[in-house]
Coordinates of C-alpha atoms in Angstrom, one line a residue:
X1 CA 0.0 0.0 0.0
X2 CA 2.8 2.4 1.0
X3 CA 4.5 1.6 -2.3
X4 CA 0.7 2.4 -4.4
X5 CA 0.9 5.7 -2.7
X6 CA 4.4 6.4 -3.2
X7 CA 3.8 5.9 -6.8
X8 CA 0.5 7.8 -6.9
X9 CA 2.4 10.9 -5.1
X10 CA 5.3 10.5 -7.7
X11 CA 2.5 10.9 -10.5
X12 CA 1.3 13.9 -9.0
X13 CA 4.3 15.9 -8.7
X14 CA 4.9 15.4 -12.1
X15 CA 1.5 16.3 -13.7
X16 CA 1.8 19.3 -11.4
X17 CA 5.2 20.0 -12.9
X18 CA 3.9 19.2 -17.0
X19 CA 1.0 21.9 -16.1
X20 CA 3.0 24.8 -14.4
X21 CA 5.5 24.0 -17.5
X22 CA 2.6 24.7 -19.5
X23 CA 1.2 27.7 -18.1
X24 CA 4.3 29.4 -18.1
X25 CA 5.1 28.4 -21.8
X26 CA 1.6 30.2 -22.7
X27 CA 1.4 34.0 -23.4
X28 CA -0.7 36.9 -23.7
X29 CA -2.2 35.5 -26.7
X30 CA -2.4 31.9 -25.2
X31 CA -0.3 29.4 -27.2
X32 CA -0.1 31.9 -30.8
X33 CA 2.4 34.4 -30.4
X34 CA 1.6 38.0 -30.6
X35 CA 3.9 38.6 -34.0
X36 CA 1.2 35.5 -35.4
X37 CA -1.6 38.0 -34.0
X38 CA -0.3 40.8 -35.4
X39 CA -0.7 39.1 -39.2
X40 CA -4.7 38.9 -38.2
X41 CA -5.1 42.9 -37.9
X42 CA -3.4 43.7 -41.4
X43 CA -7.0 45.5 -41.9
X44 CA -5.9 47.6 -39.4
X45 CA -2.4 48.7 -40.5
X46 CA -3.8 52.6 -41.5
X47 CA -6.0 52.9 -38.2
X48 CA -2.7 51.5 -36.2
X49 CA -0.5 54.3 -37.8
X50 CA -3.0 57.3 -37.6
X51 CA -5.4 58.0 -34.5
X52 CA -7.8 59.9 -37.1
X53 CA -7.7 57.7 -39.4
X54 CA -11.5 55.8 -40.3
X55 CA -11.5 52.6 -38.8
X56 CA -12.8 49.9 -41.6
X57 CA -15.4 47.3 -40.5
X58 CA -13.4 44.0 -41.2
X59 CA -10.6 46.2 -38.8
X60 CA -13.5 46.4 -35.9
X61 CA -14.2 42.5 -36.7
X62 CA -11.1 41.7 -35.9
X63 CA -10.6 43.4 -33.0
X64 CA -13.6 42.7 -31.6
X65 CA -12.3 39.2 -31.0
X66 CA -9.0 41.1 -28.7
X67 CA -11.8 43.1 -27.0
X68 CA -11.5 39.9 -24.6
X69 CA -7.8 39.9 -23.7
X70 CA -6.9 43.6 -23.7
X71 CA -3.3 41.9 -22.9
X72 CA -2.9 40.4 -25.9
X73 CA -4.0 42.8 -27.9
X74 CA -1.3 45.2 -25.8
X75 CA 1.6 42.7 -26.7
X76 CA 0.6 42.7 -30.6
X77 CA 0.8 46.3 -30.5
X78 CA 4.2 46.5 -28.9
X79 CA 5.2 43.1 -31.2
X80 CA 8.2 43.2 -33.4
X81 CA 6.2 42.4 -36.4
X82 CA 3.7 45.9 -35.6
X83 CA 6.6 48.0 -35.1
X84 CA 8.1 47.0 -38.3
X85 CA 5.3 47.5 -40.0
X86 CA 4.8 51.0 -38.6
X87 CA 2.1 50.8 -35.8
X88 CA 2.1 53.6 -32.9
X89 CA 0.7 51.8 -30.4
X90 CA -0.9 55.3 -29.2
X91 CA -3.1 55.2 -32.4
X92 CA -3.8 51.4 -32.1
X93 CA -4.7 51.5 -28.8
X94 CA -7.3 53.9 -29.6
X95 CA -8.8 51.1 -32.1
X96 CA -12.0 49.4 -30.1
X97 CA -13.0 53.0 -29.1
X98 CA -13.0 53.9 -32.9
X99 CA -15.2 50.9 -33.1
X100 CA -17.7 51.8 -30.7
X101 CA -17.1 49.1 -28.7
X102 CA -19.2 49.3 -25.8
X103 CA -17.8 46.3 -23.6
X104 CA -14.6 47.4 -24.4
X105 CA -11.6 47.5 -21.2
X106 CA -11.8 50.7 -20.5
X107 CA -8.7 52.1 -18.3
X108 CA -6.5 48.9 -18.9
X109 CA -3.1 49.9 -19.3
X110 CA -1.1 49.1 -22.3
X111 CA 2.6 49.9 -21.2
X112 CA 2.5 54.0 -20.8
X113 CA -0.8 53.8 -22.5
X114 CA -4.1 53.3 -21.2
X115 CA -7.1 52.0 -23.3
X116 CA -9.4 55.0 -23.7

């Protein structure tokens, strides 16, 4: 019986290892990096480069589904693939007010930014 347990502890510890492993591992943007996000808003390269700029609807569509995890959206703003494409994240951040979002996370901070 001691031995059952022993094993049965043994098995624990390591599942418990495999799944901190595996939170740490994922990021803002769950297991897709926030470069790999950054391709999904190409709609919104002119919005993300000019605050005034219109805002087009398959842009909104799109961010509608970051609208959810305001930190992931934060990290494809401040990704290497949005800064070499020209993003301010000053303008993007602006984005889901643009779009009217209602439900959108007002007052979360996005490094010196905060989502208006």
């Amino acid at each position: 019986m001691e031995a059952q347990l022993k094993v049965f502890v043994g098995f624990l510890v390591i599942v418990c290892v495999i799944g901190a492993v595996s939170v740490e591992a994922a990021g803002p943007c769950g297991d897709s990096s926030p470069d790999d996000e950054a391709i999904k808003l190409l709609p919104c390269a002119a919005a993300a480069q000019d605050a005034k700029a219109a805002v087009s609807s398959s842009c909104c569509f799109q961010v509608k589904k970051f609208s959810q995890n305001p930190g992931c959206l934060c990290a494809v703003l401040f990704s290497d693939m949005a800064k070499s494409s020209g993003v301010k994240p000053e303008a993007g951040i602006t984005i889901p007010k643009r779009c009217n979002f209602a439900n959108r996370p007002i007052g979360y901070k996005c490094g010196p930014y905060t989502l208006p």
